[in-house]
Tab-separated table of C-alpha atoms in Angstrom:
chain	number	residue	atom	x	y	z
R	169	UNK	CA	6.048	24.905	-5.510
R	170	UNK	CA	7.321	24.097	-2.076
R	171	UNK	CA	8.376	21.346	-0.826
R	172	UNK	CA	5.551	20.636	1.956
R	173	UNK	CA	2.743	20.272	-1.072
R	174	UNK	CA	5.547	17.929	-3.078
R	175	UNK	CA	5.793	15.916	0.071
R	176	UNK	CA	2.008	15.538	0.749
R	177	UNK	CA	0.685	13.834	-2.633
R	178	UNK	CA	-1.182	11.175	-1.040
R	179	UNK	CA	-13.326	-7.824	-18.041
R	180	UNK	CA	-9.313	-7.057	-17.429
R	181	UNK	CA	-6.824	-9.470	-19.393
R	182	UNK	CA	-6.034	-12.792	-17.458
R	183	UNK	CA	-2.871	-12.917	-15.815
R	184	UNK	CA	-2.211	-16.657	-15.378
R	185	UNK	CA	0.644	-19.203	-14.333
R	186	UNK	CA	2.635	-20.957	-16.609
R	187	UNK	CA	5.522	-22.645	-14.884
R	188	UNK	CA	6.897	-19.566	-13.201
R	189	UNK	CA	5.922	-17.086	-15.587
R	190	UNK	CA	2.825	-15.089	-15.785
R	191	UNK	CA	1.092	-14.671	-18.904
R	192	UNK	CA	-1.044	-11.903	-19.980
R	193	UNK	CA	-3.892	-13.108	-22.044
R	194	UNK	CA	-6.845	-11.302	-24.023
R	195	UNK	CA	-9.784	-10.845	-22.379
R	196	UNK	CA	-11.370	-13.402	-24.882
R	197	UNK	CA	-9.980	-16.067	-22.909
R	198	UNK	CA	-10.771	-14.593	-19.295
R	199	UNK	CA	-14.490	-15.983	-19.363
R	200	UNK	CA	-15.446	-16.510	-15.690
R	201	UNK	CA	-12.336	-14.969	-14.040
R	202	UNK	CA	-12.161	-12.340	-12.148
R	203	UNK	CA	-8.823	-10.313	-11.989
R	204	UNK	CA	-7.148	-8.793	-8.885
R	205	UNK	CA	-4.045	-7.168	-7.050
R	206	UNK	CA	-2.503	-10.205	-4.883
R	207	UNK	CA	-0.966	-8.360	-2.235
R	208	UNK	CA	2.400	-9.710	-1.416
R	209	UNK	CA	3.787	-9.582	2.249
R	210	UNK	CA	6.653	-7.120	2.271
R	211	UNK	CA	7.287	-6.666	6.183
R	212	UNK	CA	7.268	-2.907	5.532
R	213	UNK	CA	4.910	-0.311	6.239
R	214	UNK	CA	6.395	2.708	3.695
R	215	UNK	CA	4.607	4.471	1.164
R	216	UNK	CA	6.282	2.945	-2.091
R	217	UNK	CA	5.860	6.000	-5.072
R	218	UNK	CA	9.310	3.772	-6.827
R	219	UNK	CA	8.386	0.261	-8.749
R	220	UNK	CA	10.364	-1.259	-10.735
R	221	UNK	CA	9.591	-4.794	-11.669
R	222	UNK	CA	12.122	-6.472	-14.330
R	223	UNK	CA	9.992	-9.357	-14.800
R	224	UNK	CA	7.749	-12.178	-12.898
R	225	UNK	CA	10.376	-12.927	-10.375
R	226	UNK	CA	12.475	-10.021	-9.840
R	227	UNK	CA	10.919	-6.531	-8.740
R	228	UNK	CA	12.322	-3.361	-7.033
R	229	UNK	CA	10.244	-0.677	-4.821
R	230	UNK	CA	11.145	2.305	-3.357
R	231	UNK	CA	9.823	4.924	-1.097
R	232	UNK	CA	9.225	6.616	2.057
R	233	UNK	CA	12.057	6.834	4.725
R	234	UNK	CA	14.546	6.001	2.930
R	235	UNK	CA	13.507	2.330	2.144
R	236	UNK	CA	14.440	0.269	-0.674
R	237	UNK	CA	12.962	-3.642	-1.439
R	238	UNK	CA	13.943	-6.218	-3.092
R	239	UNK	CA	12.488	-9.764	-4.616
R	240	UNK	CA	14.017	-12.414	-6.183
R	241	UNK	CA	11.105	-14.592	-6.213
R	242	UNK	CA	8.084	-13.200	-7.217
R	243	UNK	CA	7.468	-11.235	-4.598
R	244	UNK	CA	7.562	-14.582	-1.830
R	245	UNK	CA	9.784	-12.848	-0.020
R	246	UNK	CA	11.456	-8.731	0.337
R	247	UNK	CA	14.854	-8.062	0.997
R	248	UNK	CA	15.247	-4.523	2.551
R	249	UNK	CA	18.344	-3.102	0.836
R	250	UNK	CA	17.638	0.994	1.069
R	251	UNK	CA	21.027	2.840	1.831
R	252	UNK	CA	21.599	3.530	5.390
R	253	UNK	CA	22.555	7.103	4.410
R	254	UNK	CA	19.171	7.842	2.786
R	255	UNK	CA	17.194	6.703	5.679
R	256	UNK	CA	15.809	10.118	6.308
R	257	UNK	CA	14.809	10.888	2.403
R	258	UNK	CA	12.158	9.964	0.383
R	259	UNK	CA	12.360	7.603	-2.755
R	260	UNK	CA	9.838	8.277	-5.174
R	261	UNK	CA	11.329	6.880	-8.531
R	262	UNK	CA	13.045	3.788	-9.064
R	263	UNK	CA	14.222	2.221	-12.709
R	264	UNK	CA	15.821	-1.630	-12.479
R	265	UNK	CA	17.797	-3.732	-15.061
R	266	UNK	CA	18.008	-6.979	-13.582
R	267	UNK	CA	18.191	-8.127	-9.627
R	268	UNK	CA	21.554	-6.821	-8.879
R	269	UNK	CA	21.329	-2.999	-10.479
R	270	UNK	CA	19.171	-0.164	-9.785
R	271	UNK	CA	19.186	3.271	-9.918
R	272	UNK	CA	17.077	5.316	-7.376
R	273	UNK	CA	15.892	8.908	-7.079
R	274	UNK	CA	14.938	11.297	-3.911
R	275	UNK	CA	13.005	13.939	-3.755
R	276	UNK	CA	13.083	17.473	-2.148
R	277	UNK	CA	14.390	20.428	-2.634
R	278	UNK	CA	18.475	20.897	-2.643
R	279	UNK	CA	20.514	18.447	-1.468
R	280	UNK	CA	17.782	16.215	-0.474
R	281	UNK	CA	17.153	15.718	-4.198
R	282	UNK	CA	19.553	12.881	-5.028
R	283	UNK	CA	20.294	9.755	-7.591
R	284	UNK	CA	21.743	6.127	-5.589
R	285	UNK	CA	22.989	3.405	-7.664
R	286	UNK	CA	23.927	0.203	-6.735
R	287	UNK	CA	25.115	-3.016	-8.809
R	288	UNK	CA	25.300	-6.283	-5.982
R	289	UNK	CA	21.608	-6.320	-5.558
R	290	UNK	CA	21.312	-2.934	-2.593
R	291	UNK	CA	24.404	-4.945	-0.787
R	292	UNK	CA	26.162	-1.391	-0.878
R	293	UNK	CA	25.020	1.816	-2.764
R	294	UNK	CA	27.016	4.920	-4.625
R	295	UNK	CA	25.653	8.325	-4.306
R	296	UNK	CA	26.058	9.481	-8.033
R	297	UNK	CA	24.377	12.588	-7.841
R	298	UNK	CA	23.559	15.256	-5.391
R	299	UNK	CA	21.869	18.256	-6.463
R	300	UNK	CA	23.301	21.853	-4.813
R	301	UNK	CA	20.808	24.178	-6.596
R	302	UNK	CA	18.528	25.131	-3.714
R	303	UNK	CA	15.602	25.949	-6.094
R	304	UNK	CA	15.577	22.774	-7.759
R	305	UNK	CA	13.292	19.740	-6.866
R	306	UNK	CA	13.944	16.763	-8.610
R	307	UNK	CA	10.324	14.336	-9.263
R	308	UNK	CA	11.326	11.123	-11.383
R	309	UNK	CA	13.631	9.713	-13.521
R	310	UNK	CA	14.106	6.553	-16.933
R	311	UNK	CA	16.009	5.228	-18.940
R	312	UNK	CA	15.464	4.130	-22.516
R	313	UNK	CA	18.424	1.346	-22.218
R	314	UNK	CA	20.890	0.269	-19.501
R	315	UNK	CA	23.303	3.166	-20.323
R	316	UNK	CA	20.926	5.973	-21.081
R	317	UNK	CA	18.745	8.122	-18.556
R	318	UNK	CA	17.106	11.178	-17.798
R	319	UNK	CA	16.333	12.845	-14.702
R	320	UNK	CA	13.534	16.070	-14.303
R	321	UNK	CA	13.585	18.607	-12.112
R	322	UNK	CA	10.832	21.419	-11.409
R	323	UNK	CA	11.150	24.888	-13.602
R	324	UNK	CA	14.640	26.661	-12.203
R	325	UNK	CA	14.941	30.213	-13.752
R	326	UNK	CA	11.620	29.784	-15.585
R	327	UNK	CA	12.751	25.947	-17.184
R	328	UNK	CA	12.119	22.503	-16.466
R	329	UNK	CA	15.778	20.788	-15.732
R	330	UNK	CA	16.630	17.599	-17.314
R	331	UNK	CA	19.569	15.831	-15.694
R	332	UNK	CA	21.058	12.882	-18.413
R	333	UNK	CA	23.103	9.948	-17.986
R	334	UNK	CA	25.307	7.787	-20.459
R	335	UNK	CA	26.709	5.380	-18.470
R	336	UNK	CA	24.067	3.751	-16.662
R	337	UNK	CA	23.668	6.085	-13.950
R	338	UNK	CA	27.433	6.122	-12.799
R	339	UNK	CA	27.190	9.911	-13.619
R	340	UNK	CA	25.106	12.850	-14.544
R	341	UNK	CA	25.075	16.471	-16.434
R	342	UNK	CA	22.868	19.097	-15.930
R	343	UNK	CA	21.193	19.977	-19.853
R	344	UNK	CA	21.374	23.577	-21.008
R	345	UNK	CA	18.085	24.430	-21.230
R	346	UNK	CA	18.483	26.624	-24.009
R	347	UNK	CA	15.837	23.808	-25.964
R	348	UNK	CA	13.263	23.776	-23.276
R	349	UNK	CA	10.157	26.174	-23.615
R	350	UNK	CA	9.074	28.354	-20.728
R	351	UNK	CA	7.367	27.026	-18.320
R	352	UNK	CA	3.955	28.636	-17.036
R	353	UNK	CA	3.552	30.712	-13.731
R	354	UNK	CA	2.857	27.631	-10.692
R	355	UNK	CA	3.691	25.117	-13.526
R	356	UNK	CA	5.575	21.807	-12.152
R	357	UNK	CA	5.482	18.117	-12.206
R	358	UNK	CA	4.483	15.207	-9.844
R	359	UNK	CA	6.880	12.678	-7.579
R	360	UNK	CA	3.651	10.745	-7.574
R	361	UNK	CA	4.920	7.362	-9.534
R	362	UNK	CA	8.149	7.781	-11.104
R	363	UNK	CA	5.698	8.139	-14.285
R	364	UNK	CA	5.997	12.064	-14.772
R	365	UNK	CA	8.618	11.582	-17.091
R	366	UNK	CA	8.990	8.520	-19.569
R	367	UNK	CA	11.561	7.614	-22.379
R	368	UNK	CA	11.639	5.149	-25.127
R	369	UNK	CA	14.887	5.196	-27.505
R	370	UNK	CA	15.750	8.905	-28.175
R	371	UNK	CA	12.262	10.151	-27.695
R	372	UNK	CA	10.912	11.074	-23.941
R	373	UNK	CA	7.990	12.835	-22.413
R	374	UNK	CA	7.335	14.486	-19.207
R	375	UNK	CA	3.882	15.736	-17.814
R	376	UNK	CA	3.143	18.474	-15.597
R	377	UNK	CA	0.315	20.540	-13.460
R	378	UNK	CA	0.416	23.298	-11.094
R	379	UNK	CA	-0.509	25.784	-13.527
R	380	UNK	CA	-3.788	26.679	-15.027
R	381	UNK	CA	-3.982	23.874	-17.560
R	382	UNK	CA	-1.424	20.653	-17.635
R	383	UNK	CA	0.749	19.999	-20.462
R	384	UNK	CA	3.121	17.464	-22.202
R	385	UNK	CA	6.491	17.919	-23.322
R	386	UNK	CA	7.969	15.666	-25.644
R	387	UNK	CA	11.414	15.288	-27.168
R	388	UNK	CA	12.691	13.666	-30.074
R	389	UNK	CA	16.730	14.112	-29.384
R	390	UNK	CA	16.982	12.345	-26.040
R	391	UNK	CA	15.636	15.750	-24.301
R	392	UNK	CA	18.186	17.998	-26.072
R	393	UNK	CA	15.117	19.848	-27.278
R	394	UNK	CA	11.574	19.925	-26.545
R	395	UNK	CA	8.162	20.862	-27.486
R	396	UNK	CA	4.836	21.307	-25.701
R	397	UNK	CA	1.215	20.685	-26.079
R	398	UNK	CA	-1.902	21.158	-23.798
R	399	UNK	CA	-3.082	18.499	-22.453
R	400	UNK	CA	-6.957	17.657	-21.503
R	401	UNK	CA	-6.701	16.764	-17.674
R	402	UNK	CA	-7.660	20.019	-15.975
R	403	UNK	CA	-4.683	22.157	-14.207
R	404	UNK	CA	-4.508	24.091	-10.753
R	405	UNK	CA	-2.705	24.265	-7.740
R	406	UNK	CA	-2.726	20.540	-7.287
R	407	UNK	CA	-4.539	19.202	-10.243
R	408	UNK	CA	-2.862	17.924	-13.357
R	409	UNK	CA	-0.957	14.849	-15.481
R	410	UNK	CA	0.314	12.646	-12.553
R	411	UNK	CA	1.425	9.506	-14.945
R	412	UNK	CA	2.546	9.259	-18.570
R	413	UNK	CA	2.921	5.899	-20.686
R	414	UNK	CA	3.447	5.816	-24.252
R	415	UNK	CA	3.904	2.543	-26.934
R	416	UNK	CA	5.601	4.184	-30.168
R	417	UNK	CA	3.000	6.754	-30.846
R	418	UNK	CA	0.521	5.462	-28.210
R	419	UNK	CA	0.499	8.070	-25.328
R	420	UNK	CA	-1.627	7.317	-22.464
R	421	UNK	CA	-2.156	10.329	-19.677
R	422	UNK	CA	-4.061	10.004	-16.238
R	423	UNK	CA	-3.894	12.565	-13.285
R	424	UNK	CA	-7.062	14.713	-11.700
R	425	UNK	CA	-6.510	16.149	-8.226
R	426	UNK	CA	-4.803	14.845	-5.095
R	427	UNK	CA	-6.586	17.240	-2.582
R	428	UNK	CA	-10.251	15.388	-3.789
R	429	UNK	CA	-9.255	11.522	-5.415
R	430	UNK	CA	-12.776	10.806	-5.672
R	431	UNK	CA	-13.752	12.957	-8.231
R	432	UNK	CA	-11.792	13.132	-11.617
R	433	UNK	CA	-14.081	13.855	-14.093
R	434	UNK	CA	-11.604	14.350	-17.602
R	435	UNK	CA	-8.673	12.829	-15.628
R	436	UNK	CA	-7.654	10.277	-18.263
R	437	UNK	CA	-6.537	11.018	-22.230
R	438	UNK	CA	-4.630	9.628	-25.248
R	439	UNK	CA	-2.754	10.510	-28.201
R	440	UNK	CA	-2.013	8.906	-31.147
R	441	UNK	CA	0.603	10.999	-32.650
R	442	UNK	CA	3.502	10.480	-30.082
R	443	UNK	CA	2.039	13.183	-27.802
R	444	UNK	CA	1.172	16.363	-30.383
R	445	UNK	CA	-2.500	15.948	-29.173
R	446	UNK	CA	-4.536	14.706	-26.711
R	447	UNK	CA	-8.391	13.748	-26.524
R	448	UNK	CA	-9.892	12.628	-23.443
R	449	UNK	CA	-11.032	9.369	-22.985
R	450	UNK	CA	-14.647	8.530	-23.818
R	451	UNK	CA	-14.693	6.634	-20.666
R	452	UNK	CA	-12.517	7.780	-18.067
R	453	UNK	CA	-11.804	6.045	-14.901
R	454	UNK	CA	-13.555	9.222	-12.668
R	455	UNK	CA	-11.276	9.342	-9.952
R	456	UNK	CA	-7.587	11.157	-9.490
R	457	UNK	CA	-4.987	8.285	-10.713
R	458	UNK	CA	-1.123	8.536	-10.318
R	459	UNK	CA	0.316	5.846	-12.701
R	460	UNK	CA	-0.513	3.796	-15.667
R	461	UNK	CA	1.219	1.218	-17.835
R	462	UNK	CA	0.777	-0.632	-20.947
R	463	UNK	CA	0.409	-4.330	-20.457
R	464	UNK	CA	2.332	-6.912	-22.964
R	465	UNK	CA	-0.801	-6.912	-24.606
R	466	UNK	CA	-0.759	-4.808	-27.608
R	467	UNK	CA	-3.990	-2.338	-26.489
R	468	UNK	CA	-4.675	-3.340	-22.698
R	469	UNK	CA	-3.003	-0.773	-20.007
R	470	UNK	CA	-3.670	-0.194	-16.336
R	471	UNK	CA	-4.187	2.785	-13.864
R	472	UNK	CA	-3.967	3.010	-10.621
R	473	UNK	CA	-4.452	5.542	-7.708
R	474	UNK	CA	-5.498	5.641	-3.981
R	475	UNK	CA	-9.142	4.783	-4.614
R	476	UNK	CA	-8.516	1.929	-7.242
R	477	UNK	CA	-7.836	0.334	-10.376
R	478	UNK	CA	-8.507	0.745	-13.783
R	479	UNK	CA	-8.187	-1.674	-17.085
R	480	UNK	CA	-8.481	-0.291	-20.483
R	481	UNK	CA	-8.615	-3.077	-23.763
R	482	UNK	CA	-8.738	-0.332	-26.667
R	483	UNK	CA	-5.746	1.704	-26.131
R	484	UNK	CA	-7.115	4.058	-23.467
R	485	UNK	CA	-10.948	4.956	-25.188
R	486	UNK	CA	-12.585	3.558	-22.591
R	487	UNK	CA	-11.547	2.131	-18.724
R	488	UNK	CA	-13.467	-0.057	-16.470
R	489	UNK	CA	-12.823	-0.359	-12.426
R	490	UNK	CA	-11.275	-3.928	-11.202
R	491	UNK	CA	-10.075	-2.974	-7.946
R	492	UNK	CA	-10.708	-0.475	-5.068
R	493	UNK	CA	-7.653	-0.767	-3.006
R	494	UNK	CA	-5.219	1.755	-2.854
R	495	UNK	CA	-1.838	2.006	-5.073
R	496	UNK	CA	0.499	4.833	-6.001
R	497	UNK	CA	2.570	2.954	-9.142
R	498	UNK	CA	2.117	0.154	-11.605
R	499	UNK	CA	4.721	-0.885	-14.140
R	500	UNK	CA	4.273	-4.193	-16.363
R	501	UNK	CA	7.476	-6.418	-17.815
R	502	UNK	CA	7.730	-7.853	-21.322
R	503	UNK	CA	7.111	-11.374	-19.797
R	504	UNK	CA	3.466	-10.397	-19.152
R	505	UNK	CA	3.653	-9.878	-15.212
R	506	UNK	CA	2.327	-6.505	-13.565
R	507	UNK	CA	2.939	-5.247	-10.198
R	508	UNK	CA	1.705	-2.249	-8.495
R	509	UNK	CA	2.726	-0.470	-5.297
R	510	UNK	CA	1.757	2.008	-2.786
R	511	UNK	CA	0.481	2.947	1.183
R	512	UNK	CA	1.503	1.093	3.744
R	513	UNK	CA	3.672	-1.691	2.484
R	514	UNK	CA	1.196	-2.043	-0.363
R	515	UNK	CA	2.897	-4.109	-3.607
R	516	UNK	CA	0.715	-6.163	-5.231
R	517	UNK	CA	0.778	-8.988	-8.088
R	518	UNK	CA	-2.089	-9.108	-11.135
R	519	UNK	CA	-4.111	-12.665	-9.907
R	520	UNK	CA	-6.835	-13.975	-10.924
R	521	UNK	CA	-9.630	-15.047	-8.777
R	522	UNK	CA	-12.496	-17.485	-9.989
């Protein structure tokens, strides 16, 4: 995997006001509204991989050259608050807790692969990890609560790398990786979203592609140990799972292929047994997608990639387009509001339009 081709990746429920919250509805209730991204004016014009919203008022996003953002009011108004040191890296994951801490990852290979926290709202930023291993490339990173985290890296010596955190990011260790399976010749995972790897309690996931087919590892230990199924979404050299969600046992996978977006044909599948197996969807969206979320809404999630947006109401079965514009991430907070970023400044609010 080098780092030029890790550097290159290029009737939906109502969303309505309620005082300042937003409120995610059934789709029952949407009768003649239709939904949309409301693109909020950020001033910036990086590529923003990182999203992490913490609910309708406060949001994080992070990305290219080094930049960092910021709201504290829905997205009115963006704070730049990126390190100064980091200016020449790339942020491609991002994971918030409230609006004054934030822990955010770089990509590339060595030392540019690095972990920033910061705890005053991007006012000043630690560097808490720097990684020294030349062959390892870093893609995303979660946390399950405000203390615990994990980190993955790209196969070193034939193994995915999982970095872990106890104390909220202060610190990290490097995992034996006597528990992790081999991984398969041209087999790594995508800084597309900061979706490739996702955590919930002591259980975590990450997805990969690269190789020949695309697979899903899963953990039940807090990624002491791990096992691996195929997945669906067809492999190769750029092909594969780009964004992972799950809700309990409810695993949602999109991906397809980066070098042609428009055409995705089994790029979208589920599981209902925490990730053992995977069918594809009977309705996929068709196009390569890089992230996806569940909603607040017990079975309605969302997609997202450079050529639009997907909704799905029955758990990932079956997805319908909403929006053409182009987004890299999408995350969704337990108060019902969802956010999406990507190109160009892009961070958008879910609206509704009548």
């Amino acid at each position: 995997m080098t780092l030029q081709r890790k550097l290159s990746i290029p009737a939906l429920a109502l969303v309505m006001l309620t005082g300042s919250a937003w409120q995610l509805t059934t789709p029952a209730s949407a009768s003649g509204s239709t939904p949309a991204w409301r693109l909020t004016d950020t001033g910036s014009t990086a590529r923003f991989r990182g999203l992490a919203p913490v609910d309708s008022r406060v949001a994080w996003a992070a990305g290219s050259a080094g930049t960092v953002l910021r709201t504290a009011d829905g997205g009115r108004t963006w704070e730049s608050v990126g390190p100064p040191e980091a200016a020449a890296l790339q942020f491609r994951d991002i994971e918030a807790f409230d609006a004054r801490t934030a822990v955010a990852l770089t990509i590339g290979s060595g030392t540019d692969s690095r972990i920033y926290r910061t705890s005053d709202g991007g006012r000043s930023w630690t560097e808490s990890f720097r990684n020294e291993d030349p062959v390892a490339f870093y893609d995303c990173l979660d946390f399950s609560d405000r203390r615990t985290g994990l980190a993955l890296s790209d196969p070193v010596d034939g193994r995915f790398r999982i970095l872990a955190t106890r104390d909220g990011g202060r610190s990290w260790q490097v995992r034996p990786t006597v528990g992790m399976p081999e991984a398969l010749p041209g087999e790594f995972a995508f800084a597309a979203s900061g979706t490739c790897l996702v955590t919930q309690g002591r259980r975590a996931w990450f997805a990969t592609g690269g190789a020949s087919v695309s697979r899903v590892f899963a953990s039940t230990d807090g990624g002491r140990t791990w096992s691996v199924s195929a997945s669906p979404i067809p492999g190769g050299p750029s092909a594969g799972v780009y964004g992972l969600a799950f809700r309990g046992g409810q695993g949602l996978a999109v991906g397809g292929d980066y070098a042609t977006p428009a055409s995705a044909p089994d790029g979208a599948a589920r599981s209902r047994d925490g990730g053992r197996h995977w069918t594809v969807a009977r309705k996929v969206p068709g196009e390569y997608r890089s992230g996806v979320a569940w909603t607040n809404h017990s079975r309605t999630a969302l997609a997202v990639g450079p050529t639009g947006s997907d909704i799905s109401y029955d758990g990932g079965a079956t997805w319908s387009r909403f929006d053409a514009g182009s987004f890299d991430a999408v995350a969704c907070t337990r108060d019902g509001s969802c956010w999406a970023s990507g190109e160009a400044g892009r961070i958008g609010r879910l609206a509704r339009n009548r």
